[in-house]
Amino acid sequence: MIKKLRQLADRMKPTFSEGGKLWWLHSTFDAFETFAFVPNTVTRQGSHIRDAVDMKRCMITVVIALMPALLFGMWNIGYQHYSATGEAMTLWSCFLFGAVRMLPMIVVSYLVGLTIEFAFAQIRHHEVNEGFLATGLLIPMIVPVTTPLWQVALAVAFAVIIAKEAFGGTGMNFLNPALVARAFLFFAYPTRMSGDKVWTAGDWWGTDAIAGATPLGEMMGGSARPTASLADMIIGTVGGSTCETSLIAIAIGAVILLVSGIASWRIMTGVIVGGGLMGIVFNLIGANEYMQLPFYYHYVMGGFMFGAVFMATDPVTAAQTNIGKWIYGLLIGLFAVLLRVVNPAYPEGMMLSILLMNCFAPLIDHCVVAVNISRRRRRGKEVRR
Amino acid sequence: MSKRNWKLITLPFNKENPITVQILGICSCLAVTAQLKPALVMAMSVTVVVALANVIISLLRKTIPPRIRIIVQLVVVSMLVVLVDQVLKAYMYDVSKQLSVFVGLIITNCIVMGRLEAFAMVQKPWPSLLDGLGNGLGYSVILIVLGFVRELFGSGTLWGYPIMEKLGLYEIGYENNGLMIMPPMALILVGLIIWWHRSRNKDLCEQ
């Protein structure tokens, strides 16, 4: 099988090489070939190998890490629907319902995003990068289940063109494209992204919704505690964006990312510690009921953990220095909880706080490097003396 | 009209556009373009002010002492802006209210001061008038495009006419894009225009 594929690729190669008939499609061919086989190009100048894993394998690992959350999310969509309607349900009927809602969104996201990526790659004569495999999956996972497909398509197009290609494509973007897509939906169609009528799907197709609050929505509404128990929120059987609810599923993904070394443990820990610190500070102030909410509730409500594991750790948009990663992570957690508790307009602060820190990541790195340089220069002077 | 004078009018539409190439007057272009009507009125006001200020400064250019030229320019511009403001209040009160402070802020519009400093101070009145008109119209084109796109997709109307509703788009699930009404989207749209413009004129790209 693999051998046949290799032969096929070799046979097709001349057509796509320079001078060949289909040269203008060379990056498309290149993308599919390197998707199946590790490329045989080698670094010609001073090599800087750090790992045998290239970007494609890296992105696939992220996709695998997302699978538990995705599968649980699909089940939860069905579970929320059947709980709201009161119909009988089984494991499989829940899952099927969720899959029918979820798969079209994923297909639309990939179709639109990859079309734009391939088009830009052809125009600019560079290879197609697989960064979008993770982004394209993330976008349907962080929107409400009732988001219309055309809005998903629009948001994906906006994110890929404005947040990514305008800055030079994969690896050059300074904002996380998946979050830009969500932010676009959030500001363009606010009634579709917040409130009580978006989180539970009403039927198999379409955008009908059943009223049902999320824990964060309830807190915003002024309740002392979310109705769902702590255990429910950890398992994830509560309302929310499609795949953000289950702490357990996200934890499995986090383990995969950490063991494979793709996500930075410094950032993850930083976000969790930062959010916790801010939560404790609010507990100590205790001026209103939201501030009195025990700090660990912030971990289980909304998209805090999903953001900490899959969004904040995006290697392109995060800080690069080790100390910088700590600062970056801490501030994300801090701002996320701050926005949740203090800002009356946004129930969830994770998206905005990550996007904000994305903007500051280069500055953090710059400061860390500059401090390091001046420290070493001072040390050098002392030695010379 | 001589070829040189003709260029004064046409260049601001293309390679010397005040907004997309010189990046001037961005503030007002983000603030007033949520709807087509105020955008058009603003564009006309700025065009009138730039053109007339250019002529007046050009007529005075030999008598203005160089050391106080900026303040003289400001006085001339202020006078014109107050005139425009009064005319708007008298004949287009609703639009004038919508534009609020932004009519007054034409005084600080960089395009006006830029043209006075760079052109009217050293050129004769007739070319100055053409230059002012050209730059004002170059600014207007961008404002009208932005106003058109933002009102159409943000509010679903054009010049107040509910075009999206009449097309029956809401019934098949279409919704207005709330981001279009916000100033950040105007900035992104200007960015897209600049992107398109530069991809067509490679000589505008920085290295």
XYZ file of C-alpha atoms in Angstrom:
592
model
C 0.000 0.000 0.000
C 2.640 2.480 1.095
C 4.875 1.318 -1.735
C 2.117 1.923 -4.285
C 1.549 5.396 -2.876
C 5.253 6.152 -3.148
C 5.337 4.931 -6.753
C 2.313 7.035 -7.573
C 3.922 10.116 -6.044
C 7.158 9.480 -7.938
C 5.285 9.046 -11.183
C 3.404 12.299 -10.705
C 6.368 14.315 -9.544
C 7.761 15.439 -12.944
C 4.417 16.976 -13.923
C 4.553 19.193 -10.879
C 8.279 20.029 -10.927
C 9.571 23.244 -12.385
C 8.813 23.354 -16.111
C 6.184 20.650 -15.805
C 2.655 21.079 -17.040
C 1.111 21.485 -13.617
C 3.908 23.452 -12.014
C 1.503 26.110 -10.808
C -0.040 23.454 -8.584
C 3.320 22.363 -7.184
C 2.671 23.421 -3.601
C -0.579 21.464 -3.566
C 1.275 18.368 -4.733
C 4.043 19.062 -2.287
C 1.570 19.319 0.568
C 0.018 15.944 -0.129
C 3.345 14.243 -0.738
C 4.896 15.460 2.493
C 1.671 14.672 4.283
C 2.207 11.016 3.527
C 6.005 10.891 3.528
C 8.683 12.696 5.457
C 10.263 15.108 2.944
C 13.686 14.138 1.628
C 15.043 17.652 1.449
C 17.912 18.271 3.817
C 19.229 21.422 5.409
C 22.187 22.618 3.342
C 23.628 25.295 5.577
C 24.432 25.094 9.270
C 21.793 22.703 10.429
C 19.725 23.360 13.513
C 17.933 20.092 14.158
C 16.102 20.095 17.430
C 13.711 17.226 16.929
C 12.867 14.600 14.363
C 9.255 15.768 14.502
C 8.475 18.320 11.803
C 5.506 20.629 11.746
C 3.156 18.150 10.108
C 3.712 15.502 12.789
C 3.498 18.249 15.372
C 0.095 19.392 14.158
C -1.197 15.827 13.923
C -0.234 15.314 17.567
C -2.292 18.376 18.483
C -5.223 16.966 16.508
C -4.884 13.646 18.351
C -4.739 15.484 21.672
C -7.970 17.240 20.740
C -9.795 13.963 20.068
C -10.922 13.172 23.651
C -12.415 16.652 24.020
C -14.000 16.417 20.574
C -15.570 13.018 21.198
C -16.816 14.016 24.603
C -18.124 17.272 23.156
C -20.123 15.376 20.541
C -21.657 13.196 23.211
C -22.402 16.190 25.409
C -24.234 18.005 22.592
C -26.634 15.076 22.403
C -26.810 14.733 26.173
C -27.713 18.405 26.603
C -30.344 18.156 23.869
C -32.031 15.050 25.255
C -31.869 16.310 28.840
C -33.601 19.516 27.764
C -36.305 17.787 25.724
C -36.727 15.008 28.276
C -36.540 12.296 25.619
C -35.015 8.913 26.361
C -31.355 8.654 25.426
C -28.581 6.155 25.102
C -24.854 6.641 24.822
C -25.032 6.157 21.084
C -28.064 8.312 20.419
C -26.388 11.201 22.251
C -23.210 10.648 20.306
C -25.002 10.405 16.988
C -26.925 13.600 17.621
C -23.717 15.422 18.516
C -21.864 14.048 15.511
C -24.604 15.204 13.156
C -24.340 18.700 14.612
C -20.565 18.776 14.864
C -19.273 17.154 11.665
C -20.796 19.693 9.233
C -19.099 22.488 11.172
C -15.737 20.704 10.996
C -16.151 19.986 7.285
C -17.067 23.605 6.550
C -14.179 24.873 8.631
C -11.620 22.658 6.875
C -13.067 23.248 3.429
C -13.037 27.032 3.670
C -9.759 27.304 5.541
C -7.793 24.874 3.414
C -9.139 26.370 0.176
C -7.833 29.779 1.213
C -4.524 28.331 2.441
C -3.979 26.431 -0.800
C -4.898 29.468 -2.886
C -2.397 31.650 -1.031
C 0.272 28.981 -1.238
C -0.123 28.781 -5.030
C -0.074 32.547 -5.477
C 2.928 33.037 -3.231
C 4.772 29.904 -4.377
C 5.399 28.546 -0.945
C 4.427 25.186 0.445
C 1.125 24.555 2.128
C 1.527 24.246 5.847
C -0.500 22.031 8.088
C -0.994 24.631 10.779
C -4.583 24.768 9.681
C -5.261 21.131 10.546
C -5.275 22.071 14.217
C -6.824 25.519 13.761
C -9.597 24.205 11.556
C -10.556 21.634 14.158
C -10.286 24.084 17.042
C -12.695 26.609 15.558
C -15.834 24.382 15.614
C -14.809 23.184 19.079
C -15.011 26.597 20.715
C -18.256 27.979 19.285
C -21.806 27.335 20.482
C -23.421 24.311 18.864
C -26.157 26.393 17.228
C -23.769 28.603 15.236
C -25.011 28.673 11.608
C -22.621 27.085 9.141
C -22.306 30.211 6.992
C -21.132 32.126 10.046
C -18.538 29.440 10.741
C -17.370 29.739 7.137
C -17.165 33.532 7.363
C -15.272 33.415 10.649
C -12.780 30.881 9.278
C -12.214 32.989 6.166
C -11.713 36.107 8.294
C -9.289 34.361 10.625
C -7.196 32.771 7.892
C -6.999 35.878 5.713
C -6.718 38.648 8.300
C -4.986 36.931 11.196
C -2.724 34.619 9.217
C -2.134 35.253 5.523
C -2.005 39.045 5.855
C 0.978 38.589 8.147
C 2.725 36.057 5.927
C 1.114 32.699 6.609
C 1.862 29.905 9.048
C 4.323 30.830 11.732
C 4.123 34.563 11.064
C 0.785 35.297 12.739
C 0.885 37.072 16.067
C -2.699 36.222 17.016
C -4.094 32.743 17.487
C -6.251 32.251 14.335
C -8.787 29.996 16.060
C -9.415 32.628 18.703
C -9.600 35.347 16.079
C -12.365 33.337 14.407
C -14.193 33.126 17.703
C -13.642 36.793 18.451
C -15.008 37.649 15.006
C -18.195 35.695 15.714
C -18.381 37.125 19.203
C -18.359 40.729 18.040
C -20.128 40.268 14.708
C -23.017 38.112 15.906
C -23.220 38.656 19.671
C -26.703 37.149 19.964
C -25.343 33.893 18.517
C -22.429 33.715 20.907
C -23.819 34.537 24.321
C -27.028 34.510 26.285
C -29.177 31.531 27.220
C -30.550 30.520 23.842
C -27.497 29.246 22.009
C -25.881 26.455 24.004
C -28.349 23.606 23.518
C -29.278 22.431 20.047
C -33.023 22.321 19.425
C -33.124 19.818 16.586
C -30.972 17.744 14.274
C -30.537 20.516 11.705
C -30.806 24.240 11.703
C -30.095 26.822 14.332
C -33.012 26.365 16.714
C -31.980 26.353 20.338
C -33.435 25.384 23.657
C -32.952 27.779 26.550
C -30.262 26.570 28.892
C -27.679 28.537 30.826
C -23.987 27.827 31.164
C -22.310 27.994 34.584
C -20.634 31.245 33.532
C -23.942 32.662 32.315
C -25.532 31.909 35.656
C -22.720 33.598 37.520
C -23.054 36.643 35.276
C -26.767 36.634 36.034
C -25.951 37.070 39.697
C -26.335 33.621 41.257
C -24.128 32.644 44.186
C -23.074 29.265 42.725
C -23.651 27.582 39.358
C -26.544 25.094 39.466
C -24.347 22.295 38.155
C -22.296 20.509 40.785
C -18.514 20.640 40.809
C -18.377 16.986 39.730
C -20.675 17.637 36.751
C -18.483 20.495 35.641
C -15.340 18.371 35.950
C -16.886 15.550 33.923
C -18.347 18.138 31.574
C -22.070 17.403 31.435
C -22.951 21.092 31.461
C -23.791 23.636 28.779
C -21.038 25.543 27.022
C -19.194 25.880 23.743
C -19.206 22.534 21.963
C -16.033 20.900 23.279
C -14.810 23.069 26.143
C -16.798 21.582 29.010
C -15.037 18.408 30.087
C -12.038 18.853 32.334
C -11.210 15.149 32.123
C -11.132 15.034 28.320
C -9.004 18.185 28.233
C -6.645 16.682 30.811
C -6.075 13.639 28.580
C -5.238 16.018 25.736
C -2.925 17.965 28.034
C -1.039 14.789 28.942
C -0.584 13.931 25.244
C 0.707 17.435 24.505
C 3.047 17.499 27.485
C 4.475 14.002 26.971
C 5.159 14.714 23.308
C 6.696 18.042 24.339
C 4.636 20.090 21.895
C 2.947 22.327 24.438
C 4.910 24.181 27.050
C 4.276 23.056 30.627
C 5.445 26.465 31.792
C 2.609 28.223 30.005
C -0.012 25.731 31.162
C 1.118 25.923 34.784
C 1.411 29.686 34.499
C -2.178 30.080 33.319
C -3.506 27.814 36.065
C -1.468 29.512 38.788
C -2.332 32.984 37.503
C -6.055 32.250 37.374
C -5.893 30.695 40.843
C -4.018 33.675 42.296
C -6.531 36.135 40.908
C -9.366 33.942 42.192
C -7.831 33.896 45.685
C -7.385 37.665 45.634
C -11.071 38.027 44.773
C -11.966 35.552 47.556
C -10.058 37.742 50.001
C -11.798 40.912 48.795
C -15.182 39.193 48.722
C -17.133 42.309 47.765
C -19.921 40.500 45.892
C -21.130 36.963 45.389
C -19.039 36.368 42.279
C -15.911 37.390 44.176
C -16.827 34.995 46.992
C -17.021 32.068 44.555
C -14.189 29.672 45.577
C -11.276 30.201 43.209
C -11.174 26.589 41.950
C -14.589 27.079 40.350
C -12.897 29.210 37.716
C -10.982 26.157 36.516
C -14.093 24.097 35.885
C -16.379 26.804 34.454
C -16.333 27.783 30.808
C -13.289 27.531 28.594
C -10.552 28.278 31.108
C -8.869 24.884 30.892
C -9.467 24.469 27.191
C -7.800 27.827 26.637
C -4.948 27.009 28.998
C -4.159 23.684 27.318
C -4.870 24.238 23.612
C -4.938 27.988 23.001
C -2.407 29.659 25.257
C 0.247 27.063 24.388
C 0.139 27.709 20.631
C 3.904 27.843 19.957
C 3.618 30.538 17.290
C 1.749 33.165 19.261
C 3.087 32.474 22.761
C 6.204 33.930 24.324
C 9.379 32.072 23.343
C 11.739 32.555 26.289
C 11.310 30.377 29.342
C 10.840 33.241 31.792
C 8.648 34.910 29.199
C 6.429 31.840 29.083
C 5.858 32.056 32.827
C 4.955 35.754 32.652
C 2.764 35.172 29.597
C 0.902 32.272 31.221
C 0.442 33.973 34.579
C -0.989 37.103 32.988
C -3.407 35.103 30.809
C -4.845 33.352 33.866
C -4.941 36.586 35.804
C -6.743 38.583 33.108
C -9.165 35.751 32.344
C -10.472 35.635 35.901
C -10.368 39.429 36.183
C -12.520 39.795 33.053
C -14.966 37.158 34.237
C -15.537 38.674 37.642
C -15.226 42.404 37.066
C -16.349 43.064 33.473
C -20.138 43.127 33.219
C -20.206 42.753 29.429
C -18.366 39.469 28.864
C -19.228 36.299 30.788
C -16.043 34.588 29.570
C -12.652 36.250 29.737
C -10.384 33.510 28.410
C -10.612 34.373 24.711
C -9.932 38.071 25.189
C -7.154 37.555 27.711
C -5.288 35.133 25.429
C -5.660 37.472 22.451
C -4.449 40.362 24.595
C -1.382 38.463 25.751
C -0.736 37.280 22.168
C -0.183 40.953 21.383
C 2.172 41.368 24.325
C 4.153 38.132 23.867
C 6.836 39.750 21.636
C 7.251 42.606 24.127
C 7.634 40.142 27.015
C 10.290 38.253 25.064
C 12.064 41.473 24.172
C 12.200 42.537 27.817
C 13.381 39.113 29.013
C 16.164 39.074 26.435
C 17.161 42.663 27.138
C 17.319 42.038 30.895
C 19.409 38.950 30.300
C 21.827 40.845 28.067
C 22.313 43.664 30.529
C 22.744 41.216 33.413
C 25.452 39.325 31.580
C 27.144 42.554 30.516
C 27.248 43.686 34.139
C 28.654 40.316 35.173
C 31.276 40.609 32.469
C 32.340 44.018 33.778
C 32.655 42.650 37.308
C 34.836 39.796 36.111
C 37.089 42.181 34.186
C 37.470 44.360 37.223
C -5.968 71.718 -18.563
C -2.275 70.989 -18.768
C -0.985 67.495 -18.185
C 0.747 68.556 -14.995
C -2.420 70.057 -13.538
C -4.461 67.032 -14.552
C -2.067 64.865 -12.558
C -2.811 66.914 -9.439
C -6.369 65.675 -9.645
C -5.754 62.077 -10.692
C -2.744 61.076 -8.570
C -4.586 61.272 -5.217
C -6.973 58.644 -6.550
C -4.165 56.227 -7.078
C -0.527 56.449 -6.084
C -0.810 59.412 -3.749
C -4.065 58.599 -2.068
C -4.135 60.421 1.271
C -5.594 57.453 3.163
C -4.176 54.322 1.583
C -0.717 55.601 0.693
C 0.025 58.554 2.948
C -2.025 57.031 5.812
C -3.484 60.413 6.767
C -6.956 61.185 8.061
C -7.450 57.685 9.446
C -9.235 58.884 12.587
C -12.187 60.447 10.818
C -12.288 57.652 8.271
C -12.825 55.113 11.071
C -15.269 57.262 12.997
C -17.825 58.459 10.470
C -18.110 55.603 7.979
C -20.566 53.344 9.825
C -23.211 54.666 7.434
C -23.050 55.948 3.908
C -24.797 59.275 4.408
C -22.558 60.767 7.118
C -19.542 59.360 5.270
C -20.525 61.200 2.096
C -21.273 64.441 3.938
C -17.971 64.214 5.773
C -16.140 63.523 2.522
C -17.728 66.572 0.877
C -16.975 68.781 3.876
C -13.322 67.799 3.910
C -13.057 68.294 0.139
C -14.503 71.783 0.377
C -12.280 72.713 3.303
C -9.071 71.402 1.702
C -9.781 73.010 -1.648
C -10.711 76.445 -0.259
C -7.977 76.462 2.383
C -5.458 75.582 -0.316
C -6.602 78.529 -2.452
C -6.634 81.029 0.418
C -3.224 79.980 1.749
C -1.824 79.988 -1.752
C -3.070 83.569 -2.256
C -1.539 84.614 1.079
C 1.631 82.559 0.721
C 3.928 85.510 -0.008
C 2.649 87.594 2.885
C 2.653 84.944 5.616
C 5.766 85.211 7.793
C 7.294 81.719 7.813
C 7.619 81.605 11.588
C 3.901 81.916 12.237
C 2.666 80.110 9.136
C 1.118 77.177 11.043
C -1.076 79.417 13.150
C -2.179 81.375 10.083
C -3.075 78.111 8.360
C -4.996 77.030 11.426
C -6.996 80.254 11.490
C -7.940 79.861 7.827
C -8.883 76.198 8.283
C -10.865 76.939 11.444
C -12.831 79.643 9.697
C -13.730 77.270 6.854
C -14.645 74.467 9.224
C -16.930 76.761 11.225
C -18.582 77.819 7.973
C -19.080 74.193 6.898
C -20.402 73.329 10.340
C -22.927 76.150 10.221
C -24.094 75.159 6.746
C -24.558 71.547 7.870
C -26.466 72.624 10.959
C -28.709 74.822 8.860
C -29.495 72.451 6.011
C -28.675 68.890 7.199
C -29.328 68.973 10.921
C -29.701 65.200 11.442
C -26.449 64.389 9.666
C -24.730 67.199 11.502
C -25.817 65.647 14.788
C -24.576 62.231 13.683
C -21.190 63.633 12.744
C -21.069 65.537 16.069
C -17.491 66.556 16.890
C -15.995 65.109 13.757
C -16.881 68.140 11.663
C -15.013 70.313 14.129
C -12.132 67.857 14.071
C -11.577 68.506 10.367
C -9.308 71.271 11.697
C -6.945 68.608 12.968
C -7.253 66.413 9.886
C -3.711 65.757 8.739
C -4.706 65.881 5.093
C -5.675 69.557 5.370
C -2.513 70.662 7.145
C -0.405 68.367 4.999
C -1.622 69.867 1.738
C -1.250 73.437 3.033
C 2.294 72.849 4.215
C 3.460 70.728 1.310
C 1.643 72.313 -1.592
C -0.251 75.567 -1.081
C 2.649 77.370 0.609
C 4.758 77.102 -2.547
C 2.273 76.919 -5.441
C -0.019 79.243 -7.310
C -3.760 79.372 -6.505
C -5.038 77.406 -9.527
C -2.817 74.323 -9.037
C -3.520 74.617 -5.309
C -7.248 74.431 -5.918
C -6.807 71.362 -8.116
C -4.518 69.739 -5.583
C -7.020 70.386 -2.799
C -9.879 69.006 -4.866
C -7.859 65.962 -5.867
C -6.846 65.109 -2.327
C -10.315 65.754 -0.982
C -11.812 63.498 -3.626
C -9.166 60.825 -3.071
C -10.142 60.867 0.595
C -13.820 60.823 -0.394
C -13.487 57.703 -2.526
C -12.171 55.661 0.383
C -14.799 57.042 2.758
C -17.612 56.227 0.364
C -16.342 52.698 -0.228
C -16.046 52.145 3.535
C -19.446 53.688 4.225
C -21.016 51.546 1.525
C -19.546 48.258 2.755
C -20.049 48.998 6.438
C -23.654 50.141 6.137
C -24.589 47.340 3.746
C -23.172 44.513 5.868
C -23.395 46.154 9.275
C -26.936 47.509 9.232
C -28.333 45.850 6.114
C -29.312 49.214 4.660
C -28.011 51.642 2.056
C -28.673 55.350 2.544
C -31.246 54.216 5.117
C -33.049 51.983 2.613
C -33.447 48.447 4.065
C -31.947 46.659 1.090
C -31.206 43.327 2.794
C -34.769 43.110 4.094
C -36.206 43.872 0.674
C -34.032 41.136 -0.817
C -35.571 38.720 1.696
C -32.209 37.663 3.102
C -33.285 37.678 6.756
C -35.866 35.002 6.047
C -33.222 32.547 4.871
C -31.101 33.062 7.968
C -28.908 36.034 7.121
C -27.830 38.276 9.992
C -26.209 41.686 10.093
C -22.541 41.711 10.985
C -22.186 43.706 14.201
C -18.433 43.975 13.792
C -18.896 46.106 10.679
C -20.420 48.902 12.740
C -17.428 49.024 15.060
C -14.434 51.235 14.160
C -11.917 48.337 14.312
C -13.560 46.754 11.293
C -13.124 50.020 9.383
C -9.423 49.801 10.142
C -9.341 46.210 8.874
C -11.209 47.249 5.727
C -8.744 50.086 5.125
C -6.001 47.503 5.586
C -7.605 45.280 2.964
C -7.867 48.205 0.530
C -4.197 49.018 1.132
C -3.314 45.353 0.591
C -5.208 45.268 -2.715
C -3.770 48.613 -3.787
C -0.197 47.601 -3.096
C -0.532 44.213 -4.710
C -1.443 46.101 -7.878
C 1.281 48.730 -7.507
C 4.442 46.938 -6.491
C 6.422 50.203 -6.394
C 4.413 51.286 -3.339
C 5.679 48.373 -1.257
C 8.459 49.043 1.220
C 11.447 46.751 1.016
